[in-house]
Coordinates of C-alpha atoms in Angstrom, one line a residue:
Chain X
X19 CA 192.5 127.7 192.4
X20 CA 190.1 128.5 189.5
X21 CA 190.3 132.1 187.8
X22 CA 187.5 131.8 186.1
X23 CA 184.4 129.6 187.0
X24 CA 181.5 128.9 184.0
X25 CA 178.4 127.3 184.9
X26 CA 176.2 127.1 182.8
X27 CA 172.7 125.8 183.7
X28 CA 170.7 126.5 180.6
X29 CA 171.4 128.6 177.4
X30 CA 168.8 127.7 174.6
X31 CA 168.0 129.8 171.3
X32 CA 164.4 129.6 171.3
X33 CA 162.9 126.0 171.6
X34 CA 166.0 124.7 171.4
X35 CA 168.5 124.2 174.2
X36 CA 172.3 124.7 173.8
X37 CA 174.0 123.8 176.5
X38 CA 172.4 122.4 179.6
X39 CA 174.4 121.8 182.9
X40 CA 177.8 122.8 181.7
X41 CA 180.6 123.6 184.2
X42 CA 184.0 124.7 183.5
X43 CA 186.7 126.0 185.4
X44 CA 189.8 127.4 184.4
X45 CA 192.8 127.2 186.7
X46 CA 195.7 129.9 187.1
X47 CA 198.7 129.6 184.3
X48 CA 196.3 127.1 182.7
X49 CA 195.7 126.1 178.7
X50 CA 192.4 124.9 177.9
X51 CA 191.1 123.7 174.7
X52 CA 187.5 123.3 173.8
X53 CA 187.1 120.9 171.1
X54 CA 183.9 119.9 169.7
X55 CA 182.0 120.3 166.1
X56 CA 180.1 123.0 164.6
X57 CA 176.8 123.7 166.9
X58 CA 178.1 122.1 170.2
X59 CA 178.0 125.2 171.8
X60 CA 181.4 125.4 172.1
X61 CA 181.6 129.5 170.6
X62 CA 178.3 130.2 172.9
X63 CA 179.9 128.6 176.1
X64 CA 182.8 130.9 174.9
X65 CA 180.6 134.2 174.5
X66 CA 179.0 133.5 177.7
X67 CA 182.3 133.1 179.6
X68 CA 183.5 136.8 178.1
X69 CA 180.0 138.1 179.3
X70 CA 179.0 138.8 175.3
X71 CA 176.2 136.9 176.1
X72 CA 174.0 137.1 179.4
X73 CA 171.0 135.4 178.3
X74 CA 171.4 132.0 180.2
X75 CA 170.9 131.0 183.4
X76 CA 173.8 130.3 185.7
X77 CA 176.8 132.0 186.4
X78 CA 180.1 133.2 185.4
X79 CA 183.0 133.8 188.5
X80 CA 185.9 135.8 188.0
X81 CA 188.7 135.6 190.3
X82 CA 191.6 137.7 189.1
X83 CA 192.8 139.7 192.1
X84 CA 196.3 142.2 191.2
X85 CA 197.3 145.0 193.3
X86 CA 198.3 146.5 190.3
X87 CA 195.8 146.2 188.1
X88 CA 194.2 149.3 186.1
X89 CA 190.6 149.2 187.3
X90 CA 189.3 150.5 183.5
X91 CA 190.6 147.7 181.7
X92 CA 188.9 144.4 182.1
X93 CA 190.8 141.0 183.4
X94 CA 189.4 139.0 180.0
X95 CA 190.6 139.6 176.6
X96 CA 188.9 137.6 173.5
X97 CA 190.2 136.8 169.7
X98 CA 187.7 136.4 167.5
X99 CA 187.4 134.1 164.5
X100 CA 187.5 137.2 162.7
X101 CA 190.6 139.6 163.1
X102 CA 187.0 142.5 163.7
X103 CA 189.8 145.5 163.2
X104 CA 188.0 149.2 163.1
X105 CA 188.6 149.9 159.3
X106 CA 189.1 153.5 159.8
X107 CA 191.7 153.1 162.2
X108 CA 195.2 152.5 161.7
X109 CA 196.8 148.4 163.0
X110 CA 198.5 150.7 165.9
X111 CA 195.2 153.1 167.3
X112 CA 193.5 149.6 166.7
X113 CA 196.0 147.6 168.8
X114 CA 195.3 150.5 171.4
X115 CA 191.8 151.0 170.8
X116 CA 190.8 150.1 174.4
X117 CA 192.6 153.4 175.4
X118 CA 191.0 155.6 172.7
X119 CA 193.5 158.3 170.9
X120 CA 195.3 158.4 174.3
X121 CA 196.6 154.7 174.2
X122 CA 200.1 154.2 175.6
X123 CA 202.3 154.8 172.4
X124 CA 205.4 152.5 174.1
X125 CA 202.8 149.1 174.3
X126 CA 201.8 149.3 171.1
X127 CA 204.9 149.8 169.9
X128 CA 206.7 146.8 171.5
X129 CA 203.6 144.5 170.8
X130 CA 203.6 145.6 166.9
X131 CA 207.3 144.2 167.5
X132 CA 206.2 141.4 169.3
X133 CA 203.7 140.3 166.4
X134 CA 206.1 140.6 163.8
X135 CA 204.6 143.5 162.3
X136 CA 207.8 146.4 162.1
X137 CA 207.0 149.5 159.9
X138 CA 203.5 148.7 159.6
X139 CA 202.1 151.4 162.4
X140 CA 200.4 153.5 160.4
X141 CA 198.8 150.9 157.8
X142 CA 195.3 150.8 157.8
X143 CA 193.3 147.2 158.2
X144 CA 192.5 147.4 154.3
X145 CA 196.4 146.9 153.5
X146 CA 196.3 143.6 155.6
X147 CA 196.3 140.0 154.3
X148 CA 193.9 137.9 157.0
X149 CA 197.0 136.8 158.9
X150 CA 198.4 140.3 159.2
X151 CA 195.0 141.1 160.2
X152 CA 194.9 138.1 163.2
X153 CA 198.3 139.1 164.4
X154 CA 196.9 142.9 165.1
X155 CA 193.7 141.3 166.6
X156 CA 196.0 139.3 169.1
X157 CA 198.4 142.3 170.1
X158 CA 194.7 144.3 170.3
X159 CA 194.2 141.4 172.5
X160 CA 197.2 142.0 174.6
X161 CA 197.4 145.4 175.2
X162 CA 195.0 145.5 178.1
X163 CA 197.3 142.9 179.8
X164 CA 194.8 140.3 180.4
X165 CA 195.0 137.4 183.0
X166 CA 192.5 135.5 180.7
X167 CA 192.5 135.2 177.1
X168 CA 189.5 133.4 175.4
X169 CA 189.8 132.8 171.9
X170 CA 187.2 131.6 169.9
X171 CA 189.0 129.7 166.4
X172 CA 191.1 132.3 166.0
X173 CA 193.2 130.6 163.3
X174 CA 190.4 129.0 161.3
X175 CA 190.0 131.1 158.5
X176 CA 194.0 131.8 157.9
X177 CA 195.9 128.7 155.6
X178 CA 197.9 126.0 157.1
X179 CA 201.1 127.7 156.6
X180 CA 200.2 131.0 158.9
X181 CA 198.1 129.2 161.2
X182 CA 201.0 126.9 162.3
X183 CA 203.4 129.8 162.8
X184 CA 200.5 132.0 164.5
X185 CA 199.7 129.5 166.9
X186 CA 203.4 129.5 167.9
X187 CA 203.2 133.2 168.4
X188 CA 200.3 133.1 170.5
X189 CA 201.8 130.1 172.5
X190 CA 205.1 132.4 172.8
X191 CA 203.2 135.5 173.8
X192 CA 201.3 133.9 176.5
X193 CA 203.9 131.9 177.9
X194 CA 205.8 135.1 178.4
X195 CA 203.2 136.8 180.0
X196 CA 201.9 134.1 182.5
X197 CA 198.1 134.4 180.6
X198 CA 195.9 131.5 181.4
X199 CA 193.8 130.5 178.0
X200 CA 190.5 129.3 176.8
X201 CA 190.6 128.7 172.9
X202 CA 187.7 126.9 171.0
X203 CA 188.2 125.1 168.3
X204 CA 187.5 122.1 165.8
X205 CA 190.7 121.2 164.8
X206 CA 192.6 118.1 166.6
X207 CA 195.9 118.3 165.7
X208 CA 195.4 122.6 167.2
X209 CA 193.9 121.4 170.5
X210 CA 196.6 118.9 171.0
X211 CA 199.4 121.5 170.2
X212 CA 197.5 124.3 172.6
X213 CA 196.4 122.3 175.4
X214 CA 197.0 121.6 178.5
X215 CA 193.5 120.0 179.0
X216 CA 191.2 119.5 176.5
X217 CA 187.3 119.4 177.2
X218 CA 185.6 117.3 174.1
X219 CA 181.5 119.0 173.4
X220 CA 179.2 116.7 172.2
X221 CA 176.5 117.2 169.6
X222 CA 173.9 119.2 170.5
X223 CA 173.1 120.0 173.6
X224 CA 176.2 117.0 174.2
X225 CA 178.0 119.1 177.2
X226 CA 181.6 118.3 178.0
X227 CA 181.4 114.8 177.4
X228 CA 185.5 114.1 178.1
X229 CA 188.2 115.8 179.3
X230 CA 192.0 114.9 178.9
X231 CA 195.4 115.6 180.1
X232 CA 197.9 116.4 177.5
X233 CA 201.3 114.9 178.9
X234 CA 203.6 116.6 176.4
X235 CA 206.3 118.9 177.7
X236 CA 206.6 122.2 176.4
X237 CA 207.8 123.5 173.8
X238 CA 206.3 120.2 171.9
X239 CA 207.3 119.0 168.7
X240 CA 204.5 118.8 166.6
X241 CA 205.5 115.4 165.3
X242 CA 206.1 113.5 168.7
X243 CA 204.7 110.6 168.7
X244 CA 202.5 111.3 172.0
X245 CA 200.7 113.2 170.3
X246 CA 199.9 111.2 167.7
X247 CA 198.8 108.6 170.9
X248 CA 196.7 111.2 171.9
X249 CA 195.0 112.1 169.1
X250 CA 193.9 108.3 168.8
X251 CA 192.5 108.7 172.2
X252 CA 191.0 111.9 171.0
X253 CA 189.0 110.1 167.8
X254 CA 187.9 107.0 170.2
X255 CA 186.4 109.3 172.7
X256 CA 184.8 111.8 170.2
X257 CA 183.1 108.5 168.1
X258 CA 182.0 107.2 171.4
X259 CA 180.3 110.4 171.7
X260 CA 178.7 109.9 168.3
X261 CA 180.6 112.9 166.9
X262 CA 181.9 111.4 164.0
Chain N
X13 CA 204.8 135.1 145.4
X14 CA 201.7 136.4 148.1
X15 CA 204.9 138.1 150.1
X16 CA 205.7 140.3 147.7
X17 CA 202.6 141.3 146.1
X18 CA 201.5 141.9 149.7
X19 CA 204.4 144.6 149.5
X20 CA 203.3 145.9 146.3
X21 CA 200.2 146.5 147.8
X22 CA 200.9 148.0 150.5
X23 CA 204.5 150.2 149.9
X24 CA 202.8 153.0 147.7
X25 CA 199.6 153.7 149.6
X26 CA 201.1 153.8 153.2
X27 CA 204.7 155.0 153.2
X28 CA 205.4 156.7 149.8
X29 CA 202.9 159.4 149.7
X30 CA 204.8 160.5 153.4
X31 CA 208.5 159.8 152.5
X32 CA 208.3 162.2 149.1
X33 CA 206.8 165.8 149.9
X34 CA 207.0 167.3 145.8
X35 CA 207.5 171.3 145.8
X36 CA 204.1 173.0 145.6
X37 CA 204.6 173.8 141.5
X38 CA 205.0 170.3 140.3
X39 CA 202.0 169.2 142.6
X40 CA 199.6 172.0 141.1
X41 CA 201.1 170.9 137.7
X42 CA 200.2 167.2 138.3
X43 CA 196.6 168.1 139.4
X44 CA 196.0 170.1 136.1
X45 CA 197.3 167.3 134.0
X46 CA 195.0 165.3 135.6
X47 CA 191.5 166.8 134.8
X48 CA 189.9 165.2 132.8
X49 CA 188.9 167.3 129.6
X50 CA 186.3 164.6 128.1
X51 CA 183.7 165.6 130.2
X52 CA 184.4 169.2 128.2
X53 CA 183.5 168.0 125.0
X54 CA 179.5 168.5 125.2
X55 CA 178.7 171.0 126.4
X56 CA 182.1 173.1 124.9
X57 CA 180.2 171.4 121.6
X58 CA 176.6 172.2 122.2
X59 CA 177.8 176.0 123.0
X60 CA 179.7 176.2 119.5
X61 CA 176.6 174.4 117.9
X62 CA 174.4 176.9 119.3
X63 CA 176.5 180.4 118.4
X64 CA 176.2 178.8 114.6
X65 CA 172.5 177.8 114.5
X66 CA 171.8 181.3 115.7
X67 CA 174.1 183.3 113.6
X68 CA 172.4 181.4 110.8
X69 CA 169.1 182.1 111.9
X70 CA 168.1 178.5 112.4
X71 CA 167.1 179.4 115.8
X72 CA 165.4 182.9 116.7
X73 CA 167.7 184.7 119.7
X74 CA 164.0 185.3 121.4
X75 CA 163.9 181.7 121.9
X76 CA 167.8 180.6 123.0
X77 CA 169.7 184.1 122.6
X78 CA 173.6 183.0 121.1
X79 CA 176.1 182.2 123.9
X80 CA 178.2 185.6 122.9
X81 CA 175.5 187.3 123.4
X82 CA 174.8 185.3 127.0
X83 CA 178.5 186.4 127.4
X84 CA 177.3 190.1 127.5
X85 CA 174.4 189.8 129.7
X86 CA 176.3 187.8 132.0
X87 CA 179.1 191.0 132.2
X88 CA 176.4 193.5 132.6
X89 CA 175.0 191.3 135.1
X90 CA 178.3 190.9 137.1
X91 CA 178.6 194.5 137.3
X92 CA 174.9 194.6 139.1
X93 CA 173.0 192.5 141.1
X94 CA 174.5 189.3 139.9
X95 CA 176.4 188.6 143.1
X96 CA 174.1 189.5 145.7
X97 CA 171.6 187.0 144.2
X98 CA 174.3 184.4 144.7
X99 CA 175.0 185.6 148.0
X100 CA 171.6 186.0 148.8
X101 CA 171.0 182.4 147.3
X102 CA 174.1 180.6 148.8
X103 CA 173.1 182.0 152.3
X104 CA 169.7 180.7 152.7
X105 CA 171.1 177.4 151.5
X106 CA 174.2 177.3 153.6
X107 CA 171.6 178.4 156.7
X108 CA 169.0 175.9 156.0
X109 CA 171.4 173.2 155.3
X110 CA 173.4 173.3 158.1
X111 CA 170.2 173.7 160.7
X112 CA 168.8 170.9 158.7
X113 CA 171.3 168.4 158.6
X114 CA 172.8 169.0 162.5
X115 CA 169.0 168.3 163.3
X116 CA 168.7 165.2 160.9
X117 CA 172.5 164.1 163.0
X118 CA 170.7 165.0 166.3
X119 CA 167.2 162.9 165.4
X120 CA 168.8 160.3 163.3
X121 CA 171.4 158.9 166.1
X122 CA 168.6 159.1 168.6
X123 CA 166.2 157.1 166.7
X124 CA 168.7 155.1 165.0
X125 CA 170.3 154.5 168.7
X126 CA 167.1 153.4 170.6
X127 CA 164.7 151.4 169.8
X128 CA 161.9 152.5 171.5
X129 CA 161.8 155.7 169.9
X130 CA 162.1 154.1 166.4
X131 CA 158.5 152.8 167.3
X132 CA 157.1 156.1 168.1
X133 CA 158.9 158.3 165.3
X134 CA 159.5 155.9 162.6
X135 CA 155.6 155.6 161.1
X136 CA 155.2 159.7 161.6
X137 CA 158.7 160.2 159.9
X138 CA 157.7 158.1 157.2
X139 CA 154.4 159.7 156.5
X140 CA 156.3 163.0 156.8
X141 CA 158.8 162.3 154.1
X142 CA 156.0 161.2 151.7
X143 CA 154.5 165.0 150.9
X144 CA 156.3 166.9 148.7
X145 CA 158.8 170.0 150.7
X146 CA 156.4 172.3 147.9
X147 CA 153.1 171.6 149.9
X148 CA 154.5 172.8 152.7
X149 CA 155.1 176.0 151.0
X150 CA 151.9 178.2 152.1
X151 CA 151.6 177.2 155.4
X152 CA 155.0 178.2 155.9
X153 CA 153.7 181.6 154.2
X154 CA 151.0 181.9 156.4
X155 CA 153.6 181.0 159.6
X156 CA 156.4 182.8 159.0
X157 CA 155.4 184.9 156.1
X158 CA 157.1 185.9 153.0
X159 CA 160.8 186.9 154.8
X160 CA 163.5 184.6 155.2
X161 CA 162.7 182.5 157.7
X162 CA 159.8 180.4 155.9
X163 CA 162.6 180.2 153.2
X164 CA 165.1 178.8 155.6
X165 CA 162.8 176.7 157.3
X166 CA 161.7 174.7 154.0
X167 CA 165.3 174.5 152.8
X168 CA 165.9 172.9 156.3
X169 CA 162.8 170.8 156.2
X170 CA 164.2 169.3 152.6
X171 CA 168.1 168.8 153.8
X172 CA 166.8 167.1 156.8
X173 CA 165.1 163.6 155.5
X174 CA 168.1 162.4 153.4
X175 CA 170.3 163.0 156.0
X176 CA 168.1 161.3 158.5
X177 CA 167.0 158.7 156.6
X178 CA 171.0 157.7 155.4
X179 CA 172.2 158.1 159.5
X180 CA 169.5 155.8 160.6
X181 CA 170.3 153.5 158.1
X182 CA 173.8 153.7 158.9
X183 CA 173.4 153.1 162.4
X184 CA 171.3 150.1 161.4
X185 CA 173.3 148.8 159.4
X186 CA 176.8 148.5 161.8
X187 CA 178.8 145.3 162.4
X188 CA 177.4 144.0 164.9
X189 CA 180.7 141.9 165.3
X190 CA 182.5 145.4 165.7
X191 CA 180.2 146.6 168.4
X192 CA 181.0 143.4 170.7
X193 CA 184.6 144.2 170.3
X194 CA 183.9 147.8 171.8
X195 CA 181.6 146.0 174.7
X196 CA 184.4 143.4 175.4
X197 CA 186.3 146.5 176.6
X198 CA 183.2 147.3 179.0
X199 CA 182.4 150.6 177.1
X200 CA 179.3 152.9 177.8
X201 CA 177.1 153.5 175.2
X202 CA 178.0 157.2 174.5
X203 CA 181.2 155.9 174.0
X204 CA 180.1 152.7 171.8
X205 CA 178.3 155.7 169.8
X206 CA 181.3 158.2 169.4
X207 CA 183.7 155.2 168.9
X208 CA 181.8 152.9 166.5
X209 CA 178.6 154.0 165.5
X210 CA 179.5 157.3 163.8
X211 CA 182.8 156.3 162.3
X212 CA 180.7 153.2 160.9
X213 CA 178.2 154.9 159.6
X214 CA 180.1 157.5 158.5
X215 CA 179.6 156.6 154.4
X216 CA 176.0 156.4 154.9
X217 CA 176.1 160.0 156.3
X218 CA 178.3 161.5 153.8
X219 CA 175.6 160.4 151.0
X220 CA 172.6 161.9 153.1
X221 CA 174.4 165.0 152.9
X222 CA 174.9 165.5 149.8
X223 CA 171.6 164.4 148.2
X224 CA 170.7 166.9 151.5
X225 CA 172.5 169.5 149.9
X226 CA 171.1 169.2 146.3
X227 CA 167.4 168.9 147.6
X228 CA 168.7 172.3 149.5
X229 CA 169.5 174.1 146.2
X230 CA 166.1 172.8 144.9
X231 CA 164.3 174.5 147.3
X232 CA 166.0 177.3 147.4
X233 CA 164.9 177.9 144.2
X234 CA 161.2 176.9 144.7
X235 CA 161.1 179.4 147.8
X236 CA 162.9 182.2 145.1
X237 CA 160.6 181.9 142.4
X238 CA 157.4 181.9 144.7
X239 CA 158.3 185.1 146.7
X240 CA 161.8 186.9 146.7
X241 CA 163.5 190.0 146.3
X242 CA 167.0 188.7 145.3
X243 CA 168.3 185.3 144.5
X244 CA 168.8 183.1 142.0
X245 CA 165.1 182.0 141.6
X246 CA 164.4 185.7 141.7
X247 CA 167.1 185.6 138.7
X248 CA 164.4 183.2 137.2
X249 CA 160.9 184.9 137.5
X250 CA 162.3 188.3 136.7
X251 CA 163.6 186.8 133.5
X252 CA 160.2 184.8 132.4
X253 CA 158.0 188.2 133.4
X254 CA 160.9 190.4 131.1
X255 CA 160.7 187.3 128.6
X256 CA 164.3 187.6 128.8
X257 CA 165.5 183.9 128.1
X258 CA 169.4 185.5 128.3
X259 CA 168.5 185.8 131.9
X260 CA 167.2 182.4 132.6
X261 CA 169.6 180.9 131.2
X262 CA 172.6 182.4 132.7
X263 CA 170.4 181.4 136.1
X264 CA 170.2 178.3 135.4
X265 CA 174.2 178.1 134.2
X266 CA 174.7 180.0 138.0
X267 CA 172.6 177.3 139.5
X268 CA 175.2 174.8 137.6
X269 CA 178.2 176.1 138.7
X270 CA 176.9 176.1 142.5
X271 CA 176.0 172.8 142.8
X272 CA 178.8 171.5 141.3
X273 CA 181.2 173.4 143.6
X274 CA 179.1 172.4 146.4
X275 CA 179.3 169.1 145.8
X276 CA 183.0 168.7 144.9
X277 CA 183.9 170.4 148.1
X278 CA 181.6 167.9 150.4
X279 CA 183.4 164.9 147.6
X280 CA 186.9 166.2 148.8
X281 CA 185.9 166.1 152.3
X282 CA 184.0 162.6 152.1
X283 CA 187.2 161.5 150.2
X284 CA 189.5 162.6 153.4
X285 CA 187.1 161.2 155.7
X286 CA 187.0 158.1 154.3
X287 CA 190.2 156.9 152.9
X288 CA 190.1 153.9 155.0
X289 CA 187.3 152.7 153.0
X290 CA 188.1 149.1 151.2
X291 CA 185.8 149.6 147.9
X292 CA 186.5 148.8 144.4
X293 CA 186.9 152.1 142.9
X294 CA 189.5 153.4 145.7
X295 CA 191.4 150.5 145.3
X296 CA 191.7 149.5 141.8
X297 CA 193.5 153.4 140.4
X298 CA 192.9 154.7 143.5
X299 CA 190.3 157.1 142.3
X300 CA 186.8 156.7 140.7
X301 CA 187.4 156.9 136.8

């Protein structure tokens, strides 16, 4: 069963049209990649599944049902390509910023832990290098304790180095948690190492042109040699879609 | 080599100023050695410059009397009236500023907030801002005639459109990438407002304020000298119909003071306010040299 249902008829920008006939569905405990280059609509199919966006035609279903669940806090959490901290907070009021000054001092705490970022509480966002700064947008992320996370690049603008070892994080974090994913991006090698299922965007208004099963168990070895099968498969399908 | 110049960075700002608590003396002593006695030098200079030309006759006292002698007006002065004018002076711009700039808060996050309203405001607002607070002087006379409330209401009148004017801007001018991270949480817009909005535009307000608070002592001045009992402009005309330039002067010095202590207490609390700020002056030595 599908937690979360896109379709997308139309979504243009003026005269010209975005995405056209798009559908996406996202199943329960599921990790989907989006991979496609710059202007495919990828980050707008994104924004429209988080509800940023509601100029489009179509719909968006969620299906998250929990007994449990706080009614205030919603069942979708986004990253940004941006860590988009609140400068004049602290990294601990902005991990709990959903809450306000109330937030629940115990989460934040263990999710600073969880992040890696001991003793830093109190700092505020101008102290942060840019991956400091993603891993407080993440546990800001987490706090609400999503079923759905959508992230749109969220390690693009961080250097090789942190974005290997903050997608392992993320991986780690959601695995833990049961969190279904949608990330967007435009890097291969990160969709392969996500995904479960990878949807390939065309250019322009392209749509999902492919979609593919990744077939690696987890925890995956970045240098197993499926992958690099796959990421074959991966540049075939994306030339025959005149992406590159 | 980025790990630990991250932890230079970052150790001194965030946990040394909590972890060392340095007894009261020492502090006060480290806050006198840190004023900065250059900016002393003129006008320390032009007084001693002054006393001599005077004492040598180069200057007549009728024109600029010699600062000793500005010494002794200002004591008889301080035994007299000279601290009710301040009062009387410091009140009508404490009044009219605060009523000014709570209204300008008020207006500004309206307009600034809602669209609509910019389209029906913004052109009158505009035109508004254009005459001069003095015009506004006699009908205020003729309204509220020559008591304190005309003065109050043109000291108002002038505190209001920087402060306006710098909120609106402000509200204009925030991330919209921060606002979407408030509305991926599903938050109202009073909420959005008290949450983002006003912290956000929070440096644009603190400047509004206190060019607010100068045009305030401007026209308190303007409101003194045209009709006025007591107060510093009061100070003013009584001196240039005595032809008493002593008295002028030591207005003008009292005018000074004021709106440097003014202003250094609205800098001290923009500085607390805003310490999260990430600019180049806060930054670099950590205060603005």
């Amino acid at each position: 069963m599908s937690i979360l249902d896109i379709d997308v008829r139309n979504k243009s920008f003026g005269d010209i049209t975005v995405l056209h006939d798009v559908h996406l569905a996202l199943h329960d405990g599921e990790a989907a990649v989006l991979l496609g280059p710059s202007g495919c609509g990828k980050s707008t199919l994104l924004r429209i599944a988080a509800g940023l966006d509601k100029r489009f035609t179509g719909n968006v279903l969620v299906n998250v049902n929990e007994p449990g669940r706080r009614s205030a806090s919603p069942a979708i959490a986004f990253v940004f390509q941006e860590p988009r901290l609140m400068p004049w907070l602290t990294v601990a009021q902005n991990i709990g910023y959903a809450d306000g000054p109330r937030f629940n001092a115990a989460r934040v705490e263990r999710l600073i832990a969880d992040v890696g970022l001991n003793g830093h509480a109190r700092t505020l966002p101008k102290a942060l290098s840019g991956g400091m700064a993603q891993r407080v947008a993440i546990a800001r992320a987490l706090y609400t304790e999503p079923r759905i996370l959508l992230l749109d690049e969220p390690f693009s603008a961080v250097d090789a180095f942190t974005r290997m070892k903050l997608q392992d994080l993320v991986l780690q974090l959601i695995e833990r948690r049961g969190i279904s994913f949608l990330l967007v991006t435009h890097d291969i090698d990160e969709a392969l190492y996500l995904g479960d299922r990878i949807y390939m965007m065309g250019a322009r208004d392209g749509g999902i042109q492919h979609d593919l099963m990744v077939d690696v168990p987890r925890p995956r070895d970045r240098r197993a040699p499926r992958l690099a099968e796959l990421k074959n498969e991966v540049l075939t399908a994306l030339q025959a879609a005149h992406v590159i | 080599m980025s790990l630990s110049s991250r932890e230079i960075d970052t150790e001194p700002h965030v946990t040394g100023r909590e972890t060392r608590s340095p007894g009261l003396l020492s502090k006060l002593r480290s806050r006198l050695l840190r004023i900065d006695l250059r900016g002393a030098i003129v006008p320390v200079g032009a007084l001693v410059l002054l006393e001599l030309f005077v004492r040598m006759g180069w200057i007549s006292p009728y024109v600029i009397p010699a600062p000793s002698e500005l010494y002794q007006t200002f004591l008889r002065l301080a035994e007299g009236t000279l601290w009710t004018n301040i009062a009387a002076s410091s009140l009508r711009v404490l009044a009219g500023f605060v009523i000014g700039s709570l209204l300008a808060v008020v207006v500004g996050s309206i307009v600034g907030m809602w669209f609509t309203a910019e389209r029906y405001l913004e052109p009158t607002f505009q035109a508004l801002r254009a005459v001069p607070s003095l015009a506004w002087v006699p009908l205020l006379m003729i309204w509220f005639g020559i008591g304190e409330t005309s003065k109050i209401v043109l000291i108002a009148k002038s505190a209001f459109f920087p402060v306006y004017l710098n909120l609106f801007s402000g509200i204009r001018n925030v991330d919209r990438k921060l606002v979407e991270v408030g509305e991926m949480y599903q938050q109202s817009l009073p909420v959005l407002v008290w949450r983002i909005f006003i912290p956000a535009s929070l440096p644009h307000l603190f400047t509004g304020l206190r060019y607010g608070l100068s045009l305030a002592w401007l026209s308190v001045v303007a409101a003194e000298l045209l009709a006025a009992s007591e107060g510093i402009g009061y100070m003013l005309s009584d001196g240039r119909e005595l032809s008493r330039p002593d008295l002028v002067l030591i207005a003008i010095f009292c005018l000074a003071v004021l709106g440097k202590i003014s202003d250094s207490i609205f800098k001290i609390v923009e500085d607390r306010c805003l310490k999260w700020r990430d600019t180049y002056s806060v930054s670099f030595t950590g205060r603005t040299s």
